[in-house]
Structure formats: C-alpha cells, structure tokens
Amino acid sequence: MPKRCRQKSSSAAGFTLIEMLCAMVILALVGLLSTSLLETFVRGYNVAKNSDATIQKAQNALQRLTLEFTYLNMVGATGTKNSIAYNSALDGGVAVNIFQDGNTIVYKRDGTKYILTDGVAADSLAFRYFKTYDGTALEAVDKDPAIKMIGFQYNMVGSDPSLGFSQTYGTRVTVNKVQ
C-alpha cells in the first residue's frame, strides 16, 4: 500500500502577508470612518446645544424688555439708536439704562449692572421709536410723550460664533399700556 504524503495547505498554516496587510487596511479604513462619524456627531451636538442655549437667552431678554417697556412712561425717557434710559414705573422711579456692551446686553438698574443676555453680535442692539403703529421710526427721543411704541432688535450668535449660529430677534412694544 503506497504511502501518501500529506501536505498542509498554505491556508492552514496561518495568514499570508497579503491577507494581513488587507486586514490592516480594512481595519484602518473602518477606524478612520468611525472617527470621522464621531467627530461629526460631537460637532452637531455642540451646535445644537449652543443654539438651544442661545434661543433660550434671547427669549428671556425679549420677555424682560417687553415687560419693562409695557410699563414705561416716555415722559422721563431718553433713547438713542443703541440705548434707552428711563425711570422705572414698576419700582418707584429707579433709574434704568439698557445698552449693549461688547457681546452682552446690559440692564443697568440704580447704578448696578446686570447682564440681560450674552452671545449678542457686536453693535447689533437697535432701538426704534414710533409715534404711531405704521409711522416712521425715530432713532432718538428725549422725553417725548407722543411715543407710543418702542421697537428693538438684536442679533444672537451664541457663546461660540464659529459654530455659525446667527438669528435676529426683535419686536415692537406698546409703551405705558398699564397706567
């Protein structure tokens, strides 16, 4: 009976060099794609977080300014294109000044500064003063009781302007609605 020689096939002996290189290339591609996917996910999360926080800050500022101007008596108020100063009707005549300082809107009350909101685009806070609803906007007033509405707007860019969020917020408020 003839003896058979058994030869092991090359695949049973282990991986060849080419197979190892192919596996390493495929593993590197999978790693590269998953790293890129993770980076995109984190960037998207940061953009969403920044825009949510910015929207909330903008809404809070709109609410506060609307409340203040609802009770505002223009007889003692002076305003420019970028700021307004008046005596608060809510607290017995406390001096109030609202203006922009850098990337914040400042609410100065009786000499103490409070940040109304931050993340505002530079020089974007603007006030407009109206004698009628459809009238021409004035850019400055000085104790004019004929002013019936104040319009204001500002552009929010968030805490990190490089993320690309930019949204303009504004409204018109009828002054001295509650007498």
PDB file of C-alpha atoms in Angstrom:
ATOM      1  CA  MET A   1       0.000   0.000   0.000  1.00  0.00           C
ATOM      2  CA  PRO A   2       1.516   3.222  -1.073  1.00  0.00           C
ATOM      3  CA  LYS A   3       2.162   5.848   1.486  1.00  0.00           C
ATOM      4  CA  ARG A   4       0.516   9.096   0.901  1.00  0.00           C
ATOM      5  CA  CYS A   5       2.291  12.242   1.766  1.00  0.00           C
ATOM      6  CA  ARG A   6       0.161  14.676   3.435  1.00  0.00           C
ATOM      7  CA  GLN A   7       0.868  18.276   2.640  1.00  0.00           C
ATOM      8  CA  LYS A   8      -0.652  21.074   4.573  1.00  0.00           C
ATOM      9  CA  SER A   9      -2.257  23.738   2.507  1.00  0.00           C
ATOM     10  CA  SER A  10      -0.952  27.245   2.887  1.00  0.00           C
ATOM     11  CA  SER A  11      -4.212  28.483   4.386  1.00  0.00           C
ATOM     12  CA  ALA A  12      -3.998  26.019   7.220  1.00  0.00           C
ATOM     13  CA  ALA A  13      -0.568  27.286   8.148  1.00  0.00           C
ATOM     14  CA  GLY A  14      -1.850  30.824   9.006  1.00  0.00           C
ATOM     15  CA  PHE A  15      -2.379  34.140   7.292  1.00  0.00           C
ATOM     16  CA  THR A  16      -0.217  35.214   4.428  1.00  0.00           C
ATOM     17  CA  LEU A  17       1.434  38.595   4.381  1.00  0.00           C
ATOM     18  CA  ILE A  18      -1.036  39.925   1.813  1.00  0.00           C
ATOM     19  CA  GLU A  19      -4.006  38.812   3.891  1.00  0.00           C
ATOM     20  CA  MET A  20      -2.533  40.525   6.945  1.00  0.00           C
ATOM     21  CA  LEU A  21      -1.962  43.765   5.023  1.00  0.00           C
ATOM     22  CA  CYS A  22      -5.501  43.699   3.606  1.00  0.00           C
ATOM     23  CA  ALA A  23      -6.937  43.161   7.077  1.00  0.00           C
ATOM     24  CA  MET A  24      -4.892  46.061   8.458  1.00  0.00           C
ATOM     25  CA  VAL A  25      -6.001  48.374   5.613  1.00  0.00           C
ATOM     26  CA  ILE A  26      -9.653  47.452   6.141  1.00  0.00           C
ATOM     27  CA  LEU A  27      -9.301  47.980   9.896  1.00  0.00           C
ATOM     28  CA  ALA A  28      -7.665  51.374   9.309  1.00  0.00           C
ATOM     29  CA  LEU A  29     -10.499  52.441   6.973  1.00  0.00           C
ATOM     30  CA  VAL A  30     -13.139  51.388   9.488  1.00  0.00           C
ATOM     31  CA  GLY A  31     -11.291  53.309  12.216  1.00  0.00           C
ATOM     32  CA  LEU A  32     -10.993  56.392  10.042  1.00  0.00           C
ATOM     33  CA  LEU A  33     -14.675  56.363   9.120  1.00  0.00           C
ATOM     34  CA  SER A  34     -15.822  55.836  12.698  1.00  0.00           C
ATOM     35  CA  THR A  35     -13.557  58.644  13.935  1.00  0.00           C
ATOM     36  CA  SER A  36     -14.975  60.965  11.295  1.00  0.00           C
ATOM     37  CA  LEU A  37     -18.508  59.926  12.205  1.00  0.00           C
ATOM     38  CA  LEU A  38     -17.845  60.544  15.893  1.00  0.00           C
ATOM     39  CA  GLU A  39     -16.358  63.967  15.149  1.00  0.00           C
ATOM     40  CA  THR A  40     -19.412  64.918  13.079  1.00  0.00           C
ATOM     41  CA  PHE A  41     -21.715  63.729  15.847  1.00  0.00           C
ATOM     42  CA  VAL A  42     -19.885  65.763  18.510  1.00  0.00           C
ATOM     43  CA  ARG A  43     -19.829  68.874  16.309  1.00  0.00           C
ATOM     44  CA  GLY A  44     -23.573  68.533  15.655  1.00  0.00           C
ATOM     45  CA  TYR A  45     -24.247  68.096  19.345  1.00  0.00           C
ATOM     46  CA  ASN A  46     -22.257  71.249  20.178  1.00  0.00           C
ATOM     47  CA  VAL A  47     -24.079  73.265  17.517  1.00  0.00           C
ATOM     48  CA  ALA A  48     -27.462  72.095  18.808  1.00  0.00           C
ATOM     49  CA  LYS A  49     -26.503  72.803  22.422  1.00  0.00           C
ATOM     50  CA  ASN A  50     -25.221  76.280  21.543  1.00  0.00           C
ATOM     51  CA  SER A  51     -28.308  77.171  19.514  1.00  0.00           C
ATOM     52  CA  ASP A  52     -30.715  75.895  22.200  1.00  0.00           C
ATOM     53  CA  ALA A  53     -28.980  77.933  24.898  1.00  0.00           C
ATOM     54  CA  THR A  54     -28.863  80.993  22.647  1.00  0.00           C
ATOM     55  CA  ILE A  55     -32.566  80.760  21.809  1.00  0.00           C
ATOM     56  CA  GLN A  56     -33.452  80.483  25.495  1.00  0.00           C
ATOM     57  CA  LYS A  57     -31.331  83.540  26.348  1.00  0.00           C
ATOM     58  CA  ALA A  58     -32.886  85.531  23.506  1.00  0.00           C
ATOM     59  CA  GLN A  59     -36.416  84.662  24.632  1.00  0.00           C
ATOM     60  CA  ASN A  60     -35.640  85.664  28.225  1.00  0.00           C
ATOM     61  CA  ALA A  61     -34.260  89.020  27.074  1.00  0.00           C
ATOM     62  CA  LEU A  62     -37.289  89.632  24.830  1.00  0.00           C
ATOM     63  CA  GLN A  63     -39.616  88.851  27.711  1.00  0.00           C
ATOM     64  CA  ARG A  64     -37.814  91.164  30.140  1.00  0.00           C
ATOM     65  CA  LEU A  65     -37.640  94.079  27.696  1.00  0.00           C
ATOM     66  CA  THR A  66     -41.292  93.628  26.746  1.00  0.00           C
ATOM     67  CA  LEU A  67     -42.314  93.736  30.411  1.00  0.00           C
ATOM     68  CA  GLU A  68     -40.186  96.819  31.090  1.00  0.00           C
ATOM     69  CA  PHE A  69     -41.498  98.739  28.078  1.00  0.00           C
ATOM     70  CA  THR A  70     -45.117  97.817  28.799  1.00  0.00           C
ATOM     71  CA  TYR A  71     -44.920  99.929  31.965  1.00  0.00           C
ATOM     72  CA  LEU A  72     -42.634 102.611  30.517  1.00  0.00           C
ATOM     73  CA  ASN A  73     -43.778 106.231  30.626  1.00  0.00           C
ATOM     74  CA  MET A  74     -41.957 108.134  27.871  1.00  0.00           C
ATOM     75  CA  VAL A  75     -42.246 111.500  29.669  1.00  0.00           C
ATOM     76  CA  GLY A  76     -38.984 110.833  31.527  1.00  0.00           C
ATOM     77  CA  ALA A  77     -37.296 108.599  28.956  1.00  0.00           C
ATOM     78  CA  THR A  78     -34.435 109.351  26.609  1.00  0.00           C
ATOM     79  CA  GLY A  79     -33.369 106.991  23.900  1.00  0.00           C
ATOM     80  CA  THR A  80     -30.836 106.681  21.137  1.00  0.00           C
ATOM     81  CA  LYS A  81     -30.401 104.153  18.389  1.00  0.00           C
ATOM     82  CA  ASN A  82     -28.394 101.866  20.698  1.00  0.00           C
ATOM     83  CA  SER A  83     -29.627 102.594  24.245  1.00  0.00           C
ATOM     84  CA  ILE A  84     -32.533 103.789  26.322  1.00  0.00           C
ATOM     85  CA  ALA A  85     -32.637 105.410  29.776  1.00  0.00           C
ATOM     86  CA  TYR A  86     -35.742 105.906  31.901  1.00  0.00           C
ATOM     87  CA  ASN A  87     -37.120 105.799  35.419  1.00  0.00           C
ATOM     88  CA  SER A  88     -38.894 102.524  36.137  1.00  0.00           C
ATOM     89  CA  ALA A  89     -42.601 102.792  36.812  1.00  0.00           C
ATOM     90  CA  LEU A  90     -42.510  99.382  38.495  1.00  0.00           C
ATOM     91  CA  ASP A  91     -40.227 100.303  41.398  1.00  0.00           C
ATOM     92  CA  GLY A  92     -40.966 103.896  42.265  1.00  0.00           C
ATOM     93  CA  GLY A  93     -38.731 105.645  39.773  1.00  0.00           C
ATOM     94  CA  VAL A  94     -35.493 103.651  39.911  1.00  0.00           C
ATOM     95  CA  ALA A  95     -33.137 104.777  37.123  1.00  0.00           C
ATOM     96  CA  VAL A  96     -32.769 102.150  34.381  1.00  0.00           C
ATOM     97  CA  ASN A  97     -30.448 102.140  31.383  1.00  0.00           C
ATOM     98  CA  ILE A  98     -30.384  99.410  28.722  1.00  0.00           C
ATOM     99  CA  PHE A  99     -27.463  99.236  26.298  1.00  0.00           C
ATOM    100  CA  GLN A 100     -25.027  96.851  24.628  1.00  0.00           C
ATOM    101  CA  ASP A 101     -21.518  96.334  25.983  1.00  0.00           C
ATOM    102  CA  GLY A 102     -19.447  94.051  23.757  1.00  0.00           C
ATOM    103  CA  ASN A 103     -21.385  90.827  23.262  1.00  0.00           C
ATOM    104  CA  THR A 104     -23.812  91.441  26.155  1.00  0.00           C
ATOM    105  CA  ILE A 105     -26.986  93.451  26.613  1.00  0.00           C
ATOM    106  CA  VAL A 106     -26.680  95.260  29.927  1.00  0.00           C
ATOM    107  CA  TYR A 107     -29.598  96.176  32.164  1.00  0.00           C
ATOM    108  CA  LYS A 108     -28.255  98.890  34.475  1.00  0.00           C
ATOM    109  CA  ARG A 109     -30.568  99.492  37.405  1.00  0.00           C
ATOM    110  CA  ASP A 110     -29.918 102.142  40.031  1.00  0.00           C
ATOM    111  CA  GLY A 111     -26.199 102.126  39.139  1.00  0.00           C
ATOM    112  CA  THR A 112     -25.775  98.332  39.273  1.00  0.00           C
ATOM    113  CA  LYS A 113     -25.112  96.487  36.011  1.00  0.00           C
ATOM    114  CA  TYR A 114     -26.873  93.208  35.276  1.00  0.00           C
ATOM    115  CA  ILE A 115     -26.312  91.120  32.170  1.00  0.00           C
ATOM    116  CA  LEU A 116     -29.642  90.699  30.447  1.00  0.00           C
ATOM    117  CA  THR A 117     -28.185  88.305  27.886  1.00  0.00           C
ATOM    118  CA  ASP A 118     -24.864  87.416  26.310  1.00  0.00           C
ATOM    119  CA  GLY A 119     -23.922  85.942  22.952  1.00  0.00           C
ATOM    120  CA  VAL A 120     -25.091  89.051  21.080  1.00  0.00           C
ATOM    121  CA  ALA A 121     -23.383  90.088  17.840  1.00  0.00           C
ATOM    122  CA  ALA A 122     -21.304  93.244  18.203  1.00  0.00           C
ATOM    123  CA  ASP A 123     -23.249  96.504  17.777  1.00  0.00           C
ATOM    124  CA  SER A 124     -26.486  94.725  16.876  1.00  0.00           C
ATOM    125  CA  LEU A 125     -28.810  96.093  19.590  1.00  0.00           C
ATOM    126  CA  ALA A 126     -31.031  98.712  17.974  1.00  0.00           C
ATOM    127  CA  PHE A 127     -33.987 100.690  19.302  1.00  0.00           C
ATOM    128  CA  ARG A 128     -36.611 102.441  17.181  1.00  0.00           C
ATOM    129  CA  TYR A 129     -39.286 104.780  18.487  1.00  0.00           C
ATOM    130  CA  PHE A 130     -42.738 105.196  16.915  1.00  0.00           C
ATOM    131  CA  LYS A 131     -45.468 107.786  17.410  1.00  0.00           C
ATOM    132  CA  THR A 132     -47.984 105.605  15.537  1.00  0.00           C
ATOM    133  CA  TYR A 133     -48.006 101.929  14.673  1.00  0.00           C
ATOM    134  CA  ASP A 134     -47.341 102.488  10.985  1.00  0.00           C
ATOM    135  CA  GLY A 135     -45.367 105.708  11.399  1.00  0.00           C
ATOM    136  CA  THR A 136     -41.764 106.397  10.560  1.00  0.00           C
ATOM    137  CA  ALA A 137     -39.273 105.173  13.122  1.00  0.00           C
ATOM    138  CA  LEU A 138     -37.280 107.747  15.058  1.00  0.00           C
ATOM    139  CA  GLU A 139     -33.719 106.899  16.059  1.00  0.00           C
ATOM    140  CA  ALA A 140     -33.579 109.178  19.097  1.00  0.00           C
ATOM    141  CA  VAL A 141     -36.101 110.616  21.546  1.00  0.00           C
ATOM    142  CA  ASP A 142     -35.893 112.904  24.544  1.00  0.00           C
ATOM    143  CA  LYS A 143     -38.846 112.867  26.948  1.00  0.00           C
ATOM    144  CA  ASP A 144     -41.420 112.713  24.161  1.00  0.00           C
ATOM    145  CA  PRO A 145     -44.872 111.680  25.471  1.00  0.00           C
ATOM    146  CA  ALA A 146     -46.071 111.200  21.872  1.00  0.00           C
ATOM    147  CA  ILE A 147     -44.035 107.975  21.546  1.00  0.00           C
ATOM    148  CA  LYS A 148     -46.484 105.074  21.586  1.00  0.00           C
ATOM    149  CA  MET A 149     -44.255 102.152  20.634  1.00  0.00           C
ATOM    150  CA  ILE A 150     -40.663 101.050  21.009  1.00  0.00           C
ATOM    151  CA  GLY A 151     -39.153  98.583  18.587  1.00  0.00           C
ATOM    152  CA  PHE A 152     -35.964  96.767  19.413  1.00  0.00           C
ATOM    153  CA  GLN A 153     -33.908  94.034  17.844  1.00  0.00           C
ATOM    154  CA  TYR A 154     -30.580  92.290  18.263  1.00  0.00           C
ATOM    155  CA  ASN A 155     -28.678  89.506  16.581  1.00  0.00           C
ATOM    156  CA  MET A 156     -27.754  86.461  18.675  1.00  0.00           C
ATOM    157  CA  VAL A 157     -24.646  84.488  17.692  1.00  0.00           C
ATOM    158  CA  GLY A 158     -24.252  82.365  20.824  1.00  0.00           C
ATOM    159  CA  SER A 159     -21.278  81.731  23.043  1.00  0.00           C
ATOM    160  CA  ASP A 160     -19.193  80.366  20.148  1.00  0.00           C
ATOM    161  CA  PRO A 161     -19.699  82.410  16.951  1.00  0.00           C
ATOM    162  CA  SER A 162     -17.514  79.973  14.994  1.00  0.00           C
ATOM    163  CA  LEU A 163     -20.360  77.427  15.086  1.00  0.00           C
ATOM    164  CA  GLY A 164     -22.275  79.560  12.598  1.00  0.00           C
ATOM    165  CA  PHE A 165     -25.471  80.254  14.580  1.00  0.00           C
ATOM    166  CA  SER A 166     -26.934  83.683  13.841  1.00  0.00           C
ATOM    167  CA  GLN A 167     -30.533  84.694  14.485  1.00  0.00           C
ATOM    168  CA  THR A 168     -32.163  88.124  14.736  1.00  0.00           C
ATOM    169  CA  TYR A 169     -34.741  88.698  17.474  1.00  0.00           C
ATOM    170  CA  GLY A 170     -36.938  91.719  17.874  1.00  0.00           C
ATOM    171  CA  THR A 171     -40.395  93.078  18.455  1.00  0.00           C
ATOM    172  CA  ARG A 172     -42.416  96.245  18.965  1.00  0.00           C
ATOM    173  CA  VAL A 173     -43.977  97.030  22.307  1.00  0.00           C
ATOM    174  CA  THR A 174     -46.738  99.498  23.057  1.00  0.00           C
ATOM    175  CA  VAL A 175     -45.433 101.633  25.910  1.00  0.00           C
ATOM    176  CA  ASN A 176     -47.337 102.568  29.044  1.00  0.00           C
ATOM    177  CA  LYS A 177     -50.160 100.071  28.436  1.00  0.00           C
ATOM    178  CA  VAL A 178     -50.799  99.826  32.159  1.00  0.00           C
ATOM    179  CA  GLN A 179     -51.364 103.225  33.737  1.00  0.00           C
TER     180      GLN A 179
END
